[in-house]
mmCIF file of C-alpha atoms in Angstrom:
data_model
loop_
_atom_site.group_PDB
_atom_site.id
_atom_site.type_symbol
_atom_site.label_atom_id
_atom_site.label_comp_id
_atom_site.label_asym_id
_atom_site.label_seq_id
_atom_site.Cartn_x
_atom_site.Cartn_y
_atom_site.Cartn_z
ATOM 1 C CA PHE E 22 -27.433 2.742 23.894
ATOM 2 C CA MET E 23 -24.259 4.474 24.890
ATOM 3 C CA GLU E 24 -21.364 3.245 26.954
ATOM 4 C CA ARG E 25 -18.621 5.686 28.155
ATOM 5 C CA VAL E 26 -15.334 5.191 30.074
ATOM 6 C CA VAL E 27 -12.592 7.726 30.552
ATOM 7 C CA TRP E 28 -9.588 6.566 28.226
ATOM 8 C CA TYR E 29 -7.139 9.148 27.634
ATOM 9 C CA GLU E 30 -7.864 12.155 30.111
ATOM 10 C CA ALA E 31 -4.961 14.251 29.051
ATOM 11 C CA VAL E 32 -6.520 14.778 25.563
ATOM 12 C CA ASN E 33 -10.058 14.461 26.802
ATOM 13 C CA ALA E 34 -10.644 11.109 24.713
ATOM 14 C CA SER E 35 -13.025 8.595 26.005
ATOM 15 C CA TYR E 36 -14.141 4.887 25.289
ATOM 16 C CA LEU E 37 -17.350 6.072 23.987
ATOM 17 C CA LEU E 38 -19.658 3.513 22.217
ATOM 18 C CA GLY E 39 -23.154 3.945 20.973
ATOM 19 C CA VAL E 40 -25.591 2.783 18.141
ATOM 20 C CA ASP E 41 -28.349 4.844 16.373
ATOM 21 C CA GLY E 42 -30.462 4.509 13.320
ATOM 22 C CA ILE E 43 -27.338 4.899 11.001
ATOM 23 C CA SER E 44 -25.001 2.436 12.772
ATOM 24 C CA VAL E 45 -27.319 -0.206 14.073
ATOM 25 C CA THR E 46 -28.072 -1.194 10.390
ATOM 26 C CA MET E 47 -24.379 -1.552 9.711
ATOM 27 C CA VAL E 48 -23.710 -3.487 12.889
ATOM 28 C CA LEU E 49 -26.522 -5.916 11.831
ATOM 29 C CA LEU E 50 -24.879 -6.364 8.372
ATOM 30 C CA THR E 51 -21.531 -7.008 9.935
ATOM 31 C CA THR E 52 -22.757 -9.537 12.454
ATOM 32 C CA ILE E 53 -24.567 -11.381 9.726
ATOM 33 C CA LEU E 54 -21.828 -11.443 7.160
ATOM 34 C CA THR E 55 -18.942 -12.323 9.570
ATOM 35 C CA PRO E 56 -20.252 -15.587 10.716
ATOM 36 C CA ALA E 57 -21.306 -16.354 7.006
ATOM 37 C CA ALA E 58 -17.757 -15.539 5.946
ATOM 38 C CA VAL E 59 -16.462 -17.925 8.555
ATOM 39 C CA LEU E 60 -18.555 -20.760 7.316
ATOM 40 C CA ILE E 61 -17.538 -20.631 3.991
ATOM 41 C CA SER E 62 -13.807 -20.726 4.839
ATOM 42 C CA TRP E 63 -14.005 -24.431 5.050
ATOM 43 C CA SER E 64 -11.356 -24.843 2.358
ATOM 44 C CA ILE E 65 -8.690 -22.959 4.641
ATOM 45 C CA LYS E 66 -6.391 -25.769 5.786
ATOM 46 C CA ASP E 67 -3.109 -23.807 6.796
ATOM 47 C CA ASN E 68 -2.905 -21.862 9.955
ATOM 48 C CA VAL E 69 -6.561 -22.027 10.691
ATOM 49 C CA ARG E 70 -6.312 -20.677 14.220
ATOM 50 C CA ASN E 71 -4.428 -17.546 12.842
ATOM 51 C CA TYR E 72 -6.898 -17.227 10.097
ATOM 52 C CA MET E 73 -9.862 -17.125 12.397
ATOM 53 C CA ALA E 74 -8.167 -14.807 14.884
ATOM 54 C CA LEU E 75 -7.442 -12.356 12.055
ATOM 55 C CA PHE E 76 -11.196 -12.672 11.072
ATOM 56 C CA MET E 77 -12.326 -11.823 14.714
ATOM 57 C CA MET E 78 -9.898 -8.906 14.827
ATOM 58 C CA LEU E 79 -11.403 -7.656 11.492
ATOM 59 C CA ALA E 80 -14.748 -8.132 13.002
ATOM 60 C CA THR E 81 -13.879 -6.005 16.074
ATOM 61 C CA GLY E 82 -12.395 -3.205 14.057
ATOM 62 C CA MET E 83 -15.568 -3.008 11.668
ATOM 63 C CA LEU E 84 -17.880 -3.184 14.528
ATOM 64 C CA GLY E 85 -16.012 -0.562 16.592
ATOM 65 C CA VAL E 86 -15.933 1.902 13.557
ATOM 66 C CA PHE E 87 -19.772 1.678 13.439
ATOM 67 C CA MET E 88 -20.278 2.239 17.129
ATOM 68 C CA ALA E 89 -17.444 4.575 18.088
ATOM 69 C CA LEU E 90 -18.618 8.038 19.248
ATOM 70 C CA ASP E 91 -15.240 9.237 20.043
ATOM 71 C CA LEU E 92 -13.068 10.231 16.975
ATOM 72 C CA MET E 93 -9.861 8.992 18.569
ATOM 73 C CA LEU E 94 -11.413 5.652 19.200
ATOM 74 C CA PHE E 95 -12.967 5.790 15.703
ATOM 75 C CA PHE E 96 -9.473 6.091 14.231
ATOM 76 C CA VAL E 97 -8.249 3.159 16.401
ATOM 77 C CA PHE E 98 -10.897 0.879 15.144
ATOM 78 C CA TRP E 99 -10.380 2.079 11.809
ATOM 79 C CA GLU E 100 -6.804 0.807 11.836
ATOM 80 C CA ILE E 101 -7.756 -2.395 13.595
ATOM 81 C CA GLY E 102 -9.629 -3.163 10.530
ATOM 82 C CA LEU E 103 -6.796 -2.533 8.140
ATOM 83 C CA VAL E 104 -4.149 -4.867 9.564
ATOM 84 C CA PRO E 105 -6.153 -8.214 9.496
ATOM 85 C CA MET E 106 -7.294 -7.752 5.955
ATOM 86 C CA TYR E 107 -3.628 -7.117 4.757
ATOM 87 C CA PHE E 108 -2.598 -10.423 6.407
ATOM 88 C CA LEU E 109 -5.650 -12.358 5.145
ATOM 89 C CA ILE E 110 -4.635 -11.147 1.534
ATOM 90 C CA ASN E 111 -1.116 -11.622 2.062
ATOM 91 C CA GLN E 112 -1.191 -15.186 3.717
ATOM 92 C CA TRP E 113 -4.208 -16.710 2.370
ATOM 93 C CA GLY E 114 -4.679 -15.118 -1.126
ATOM 94 C CA SER E 115 -3.878 -16.357 -4.484
ATOM 95 C CA GLY E 116 -1.015 -15.932 -6.880
ATOM 96 C CA ASN E 117 -0.257 -12.217 -6.911
ATOM 97 C CA ARG E 118 -1.148 -11.710 -3.163
ATOM 98 C CA ASP E 119 2.106 -9.878 -2.299
ATOM 99 C CA TYR E 120 1.389 -7.137 -4.855
ATOM 100 C CA ALA E 121 -2.265 -6.921 -3.992
ATOM 101 C CA SER E 122 -1.767 -6.733 -0.323
ATOM 102 C CA MET E 123 0.981 -4.188 -0.423
ATOM 103 C CA LYS E 124 -1.067 -2.088 -2.615
ATOM 104 C CA PHE E 125 -3.963 -2.278 -0.377
ATOM 105 C CA LEU E 126 -1.856 -1.284 2.425
ATOM 106 C CA ILE E 127 -0.455 1.783 0.832
ATOM 107 C CA TYR E 128 -3.604 3.113 -0.322
ATOM 108 C CA THR E 129 -5.431 2.422 2.945
ATOM 109 C CA MET E 130 -2.557 3.952 4.958
ATOM 110 C CA ALA E 131 -2.470 7.169 2.972
ATOM 111 C CA GLY E 132 -6.113 7.288 3.660
ATOM 112 C CA SER E 133 -5.489 6.845 7.242
ATOM 113 C CA LEU E 134 -2.972 9.760 7.315
ATOM 114 C CA GLY E 135 -5.751 12.056 6.115
ATOM 115 C CA LEU E 136 -8.167 10.591 8.707
ATOM 116 C CA LEU E 137 -5.775 11.217 11.506
ATOM 117 C CA LEU E 138 -5.167 14.761 10.294
ATOM 118 C CA ALA E 139 -8.694 15.709 10.091
ATOM 119 C CA ILE E 140 -9.273 14.116 13.547
ATOM 120 C CA GLN E 141 -6.408 15.996 15.259
ATOM 121 C CA LEU E 142 -7.536 19.372 13.622
ATOM 122 C CA ILE E 143 -11.027 18.858 14.961
ATOM 123 C CA GLY E 144 -9.791 17.750 18.375
ATOM 124 C CA VAL E 145 -7.361 20.483 18.821
ATOM 125 C CA ALA E 146 -9.959 23.123 17.575
ATOM 126 C CA SER E 147 -12.902 21.672 19.741
ATOM 127 C CA GLY E 148 -10.930 20.700 22.931
ATOM 128 C CA THR E 149 -12.502 17.214 22.931
ATOM 129 C CA PHE E 150 -12.888 14.152 20.724
ATOM 130 C CA ASP E 151 -16.488 13.334 21.967
ATOM 131 C CA LEU E 152 -18.392 13.241 18.658
ATOM 132 C CA THR E 153 -21.897 13.851 20.471
ATOM 133 C CA GLN E 154 -20.254 17.458 21.554
ATOM 134 C CA ILE E 155 -18.340 17.955 18.263
ATOM 135 C CA ILE E 156 -21.454 17.759 16.193
ATOM 136 C CA GLU E 157 -23.134 20.586 18.173
ATOM 137 C CA THR E 158 -20.039 22.939 18.626
ATOM 138 C CA TRP E 159 -17.885 22.388 15.483
ATOM 139 C CA PRO E 160 -20.062 23.865 12.821
ATOM 140 C CA LEU E 161 -20.512 27.121 14.933
ATOM 141 C CA LEU E 162 -16.739 27.379 15.544
ATOM 142 C CA ASN E 163 -15.483 30.967 13.966
ATOM 143 C CA GLU E 164 -12.292 31.669 15.968
ATOM 144 C CA PRO E 165 -8.935 31.332 14.453
ATOM 145 C CA LEU E 166 -6.811 28.372 15.478
ATOM 146 C CA SER E 167 -3.457 28.926 17.087
ATOM 147 C CA VAL E 168 -0.651 26.684 15.817
ATOM 148 C CA LEU E 169 1.157 24.643 18.428
ATOM 149 C CA GLY E 170 0.956 27.450 20.929
ATOM 150 C CA LEU E 171 2.849 29.773 18.801
ATOM 151 C CA PRO E 172 1.934 33.261 17.906
ATOM 152 C CA ILE E 173 0.628 31.915 14.494
ATOM 153 C CA THR E 174 -3.090 31.511 13.848
ATOM 154 C CA LEU E 175 -5.023 30.014 11.054
ATOM 155 C CA PRO E 176 -8.364 30.998 9.840
ATOM 156 C CA ILE E 177 -11.074 28.526 11.099
ATOM 157 C CA ALA E 178 -12.399 28.448 7.526
ATOM 158 C CA THR E 179 -9.084 27.165 6.306
ATOM 159 C CA VAL E 180 -8.871 24.727 9.092
ATOM 160 C CA LYS E 181 -12.206 23.461 8.217
ATOM 161 C CA ALA E 182 -11.562 23.025 4.577
ATOM 162 C CA VAL E 183 -8.357 21.119 5.316
ATOM 163 C CA ALA E 184 -10.348 18.899 7.723
ATOM 164 C CA PHE E 185 -13.016 18.373 4.994
ATOM 165 C CA TRP E 186 -10.745 17.287 2.216
ATOM 166 C CA ALA E 187 -8.668 15.197 4.522
ATOM 167 C CA PHE E 188 -11.863 13.271 5.628
ATOM 168 C CA ALA E 189 -13.230 13.297 1.966
ATOM 169 C CA ILE E 190 -10.083 11.690 0.661
ATOM 170 C CA ALA E 191 -9.641 9.224 3.383
ATOM 171 C CA PHE E 192 -13.254 8.071 2.907
ATOM 172 C CA ALA E 193 -13.037 8.171 -1.021
ATOM 173 C CA ILE E 194 -10.266 5.707 -0.894
ATOM 174 C CA LYS E 195 -12.308 3.424 1.131
ATOM 175 C CA VAL E 196 -15.590 3.747 -0.793
ATOM 176 C CA PRO E 197 -13.541 3.745 -3.244
ATOM 177 C CA ILE E 198 -14.285 6.664 -5.641
ATOM 178 C CA TRP E 199 -12.215 7.176 -8.897
ATOM 179 C CA PRO E 200 -9.415 7.764 -9.179
ATOM 180 C CA PHE E 201 -8.532 6.095 -5.636
ATOM 181 C CA HIS E 202 -9.995 2.766 -6.776
ATOM 182 C CA THR E 203 -7.172 0.927 -8.455
ATOM 183 C CA TRP E 204 -6.262 -1.119 -5.012
ATOM 184 C CA LEU E 205 -9.803 -2.716 -5.128
ATOM 185 C CA PRO E 206 -9.642 -5.194 -8.164
ATOM 186 C CA ASP E 207 -6.522 -6.387 -7.078
ATOM 187 C CA ALA E 208 -7.497 -6.945 -3.424
ATOM 188 C CA HIS E 209 -10.844 -8.525 -4.516
ATOM 189 C CA THR E 210 -8.986 -10.934 -7.020
ATOM 190 C CA GLU E 211 -6.294 -11.996 -4.653
ATOM 191 C CA ALA E 212 -8.211 -12.291 -1.265
ATOM 192 C CA PRO E 213 -9.503 -15.568 -0.099
ATOM 193 C CA THR E 214 -13.376 -15.909 -0.649
ATOM 194 C CA ALA E 215 -14.428 -15.103 2.665
ATOM 195 C CA GLY E 216 -12.087 -11.847 2.655
ATOM 196 C CA SER E 217 -13.716 -10.873 -0.834
ATOM 197 C CA MET E 218 -17.057 -11.281 0.885
ATOM 198 C CA ILE E 219 -16.201 -9.012 3.822
ATOM 199 C CA LEU E 220 -14.393 -6.568 1.540
ATOM 200 C CA ALA E 221 -17.389 -6.174 -0.664
ATOM 201 C CA GLY E 222 -20.073 -6.557 1.955
ATOM 202 C CA VAL E 223 -18.882 -4.302 4.807
ATOM 203 C CA LEU E 224 -15.248 -2.741 4.331
ATOM 204 C CA LEU E 225 -16.273 -0.892 1.369
ATOM 205 C CA LYS E 226 -19.285 0.651 3.366
ATOM 206 C CA LEU E 227 -16.889 2.086 6.006
ATOM 207 C CA GLY E 228 -15.955 5.155 3.581
ATOM 208 C CA ALA E 229 -19.736 5.649 2.885
ATOM 209 C CA TYR E 230 -20.570 5.424 6.496
ATOM 210 C CA GLY E 231 -17.589 8.056 7.378
ATOM 211 C CA PHE E 232 -19.221 10.466 4.846
ATOM 212 C CA LEU E 233 -22.778 10.002 6.551
ATOM 213 C CA ARG E 234 -21.244 10.107 10.112
ATOM 214 C CA LEU E 235 -18.761 12.750 10.018
ATOM 215 C CA VAL E 236 -18.560 14.712 6.637
ATOM 216 C CA LEU E 237 -22.145 15.708 6.303
ATOM 217 C CA PRO E 238 -22.937 16.656 9.931
ATOM 218 C CA LEU E 239 -19.628 18.218 10.776
ATOM 219 C CA PHE E 240 -19.111 20.196 7.342
ATOM 220 C CA PRO E 241 -22.410 21.363 5.921
ATOM 221 C CA GLU E 242 -21.116 24.523 4.254
ATOM 222 C CA GLN E 243 -17.958 22.671 3.012
ATOM 223 C CA SER E 244 -20.223 19.978 1.730
ATOM 224 C CA GLN E 245 -22.442 22.342 -0.226
ATOM 225 C CA THR E 246 -19.442 24.319 -1.559
ATOM 226 C CA TYR E 247 -17.624 21.137 -3.048
ATOM 227 C CA ALA E 248 -20.847 19.078 -3.829
ATOM 228 C CA GLY E 249 -20.153 19.646 -7.397
ATOM 229 C CA VAL E 250 -16.378 18.285 -7.245
ATOM 230 C CA LEU E 251 -17.699 15.207 -5.371
ATOM 231 C CA ALA E 252 -20.596 14.791 -7.753
ATOM 232 C CA VAL E 253 -18.274 14.976 -10.696
ATOM 233 C CA LEU E 254 -15.916 12.295 -9.180
ATOM 234 C CA ALA E 255 -18.967 9.969 -8.411
ATOM 235 C CA VAL E 256 -20.327 10.150 -11.732
ATOM 236 C CA LEU E 257 -16.881 9.400 -13.267
ATOM 237 C CA ALA E 258 -16.535 6.562 -10.876
ATOM 238 C CA ILE E 259 -19.942 5.080 -11.970
ATOM 239 C CA ILE E 260 -18.898 5.299 -15.767
ATOM 240 C CA MET E 261 -15.366 4.078 -15.207
ATOM 241 C CA GLY E 262 -16.669 1.238 -12.982
ATOM 242 C CA ALA E 263 -19.409 0.039 -15.566
ATOM 243 C CA LEU E 264 -17.060 0.206 -18.655
ATOM 244 C CA SER E 265 -14.249 -1.813 -16.637
ATOM 245 C CA SER E 266 -16.927 -4.359 -15.334
ATOM 246 C CA TRP E 267 -18.082 -4.849 -18.898
ATOM 247 C CA GLY E 268 -14.580 -6.058 -19.917
ATOM 248 C CA GLN E 269 -14.030 -8.565 -17.053
ATOM 249 C CA LYS E 270 -13.939 -12.359 -17.425
ATOM 250 C CA ASP E 271 -12.917 -12.932 -13.774
ATOM 251 C CA PHE E 272 -15.974 -12.725 -11.453
ATOM 252 C CA LYS E 273 -14.015 -11.299 -8.590
ATOM 253 C CA ARG E 274 -12.846 -8.357 -10.711
ATOM 254 C CA LEU E 275 -16.279 -7.902 -12.061
ATOM 255 C CA VAL E 276 -17.581 -7.625 -8.409
ATOM 256 C CA ALA E 277 -14.690 -5.213 -7.566
ATOM 257 C CA TYR E 278 -15.289 -2.978 -10.589
ATOM 258 C CA SER E 279 -19.186 -2.872 -9.877
ATOM 259 C CA SER E 280 -18.495 -1.867 -6.287
ATOM 260 C CA VAL E 281 -16.568 1.226 -7.543
#
């Protein structure tokens, strides 16, 4: 399945959606958990209309990320999923919701900057944001990249390394991997129950999906080169998450640390 509509012709970006073996599983998960989260929101009494509207916007962002085959569209849907969760925590969360929602916003916005940097580097170097074309051409690029039309060029190896780490940090924050995980326990604890359900069930999977969809196919050499660094961070995340979970008495915080 694929749908393509010309969106922003000046930068060769399209409204390009599609599903394959990786994304269809995540789409199915999202379409199951979102109605379930809505059904368990029966205790919400204040501003129910706004609450449900934010939940539908959140579902739109998550589904869009899983189906986007254009990098600019991928970024737009990524951001659409950020804003509703901030308001769900801030408006319908528990006691320390202001702190938790702001921390969530700061961390995820920092990741979004890295994501945008990587997407722009790839788009400028490739001349398109079409992921189906980029996967074939990007790993083979070997010509230096000119900087803003100036007589300055950057080695393509440097550009690829910067884009790789920009992607890796953006997705590591979302997974999250140690040491980018500290926003998660607070967000989990203070979010409404349905928000925690979506956070654990779908939102955290966006980071892992990003690694599978973008990092590994586009950066096979860099992934192999820096595999040791990422493996160390992953092992530390497992150890720190397990030890932190062991000492928790709050069930939501336990779930949060076990998700690290």
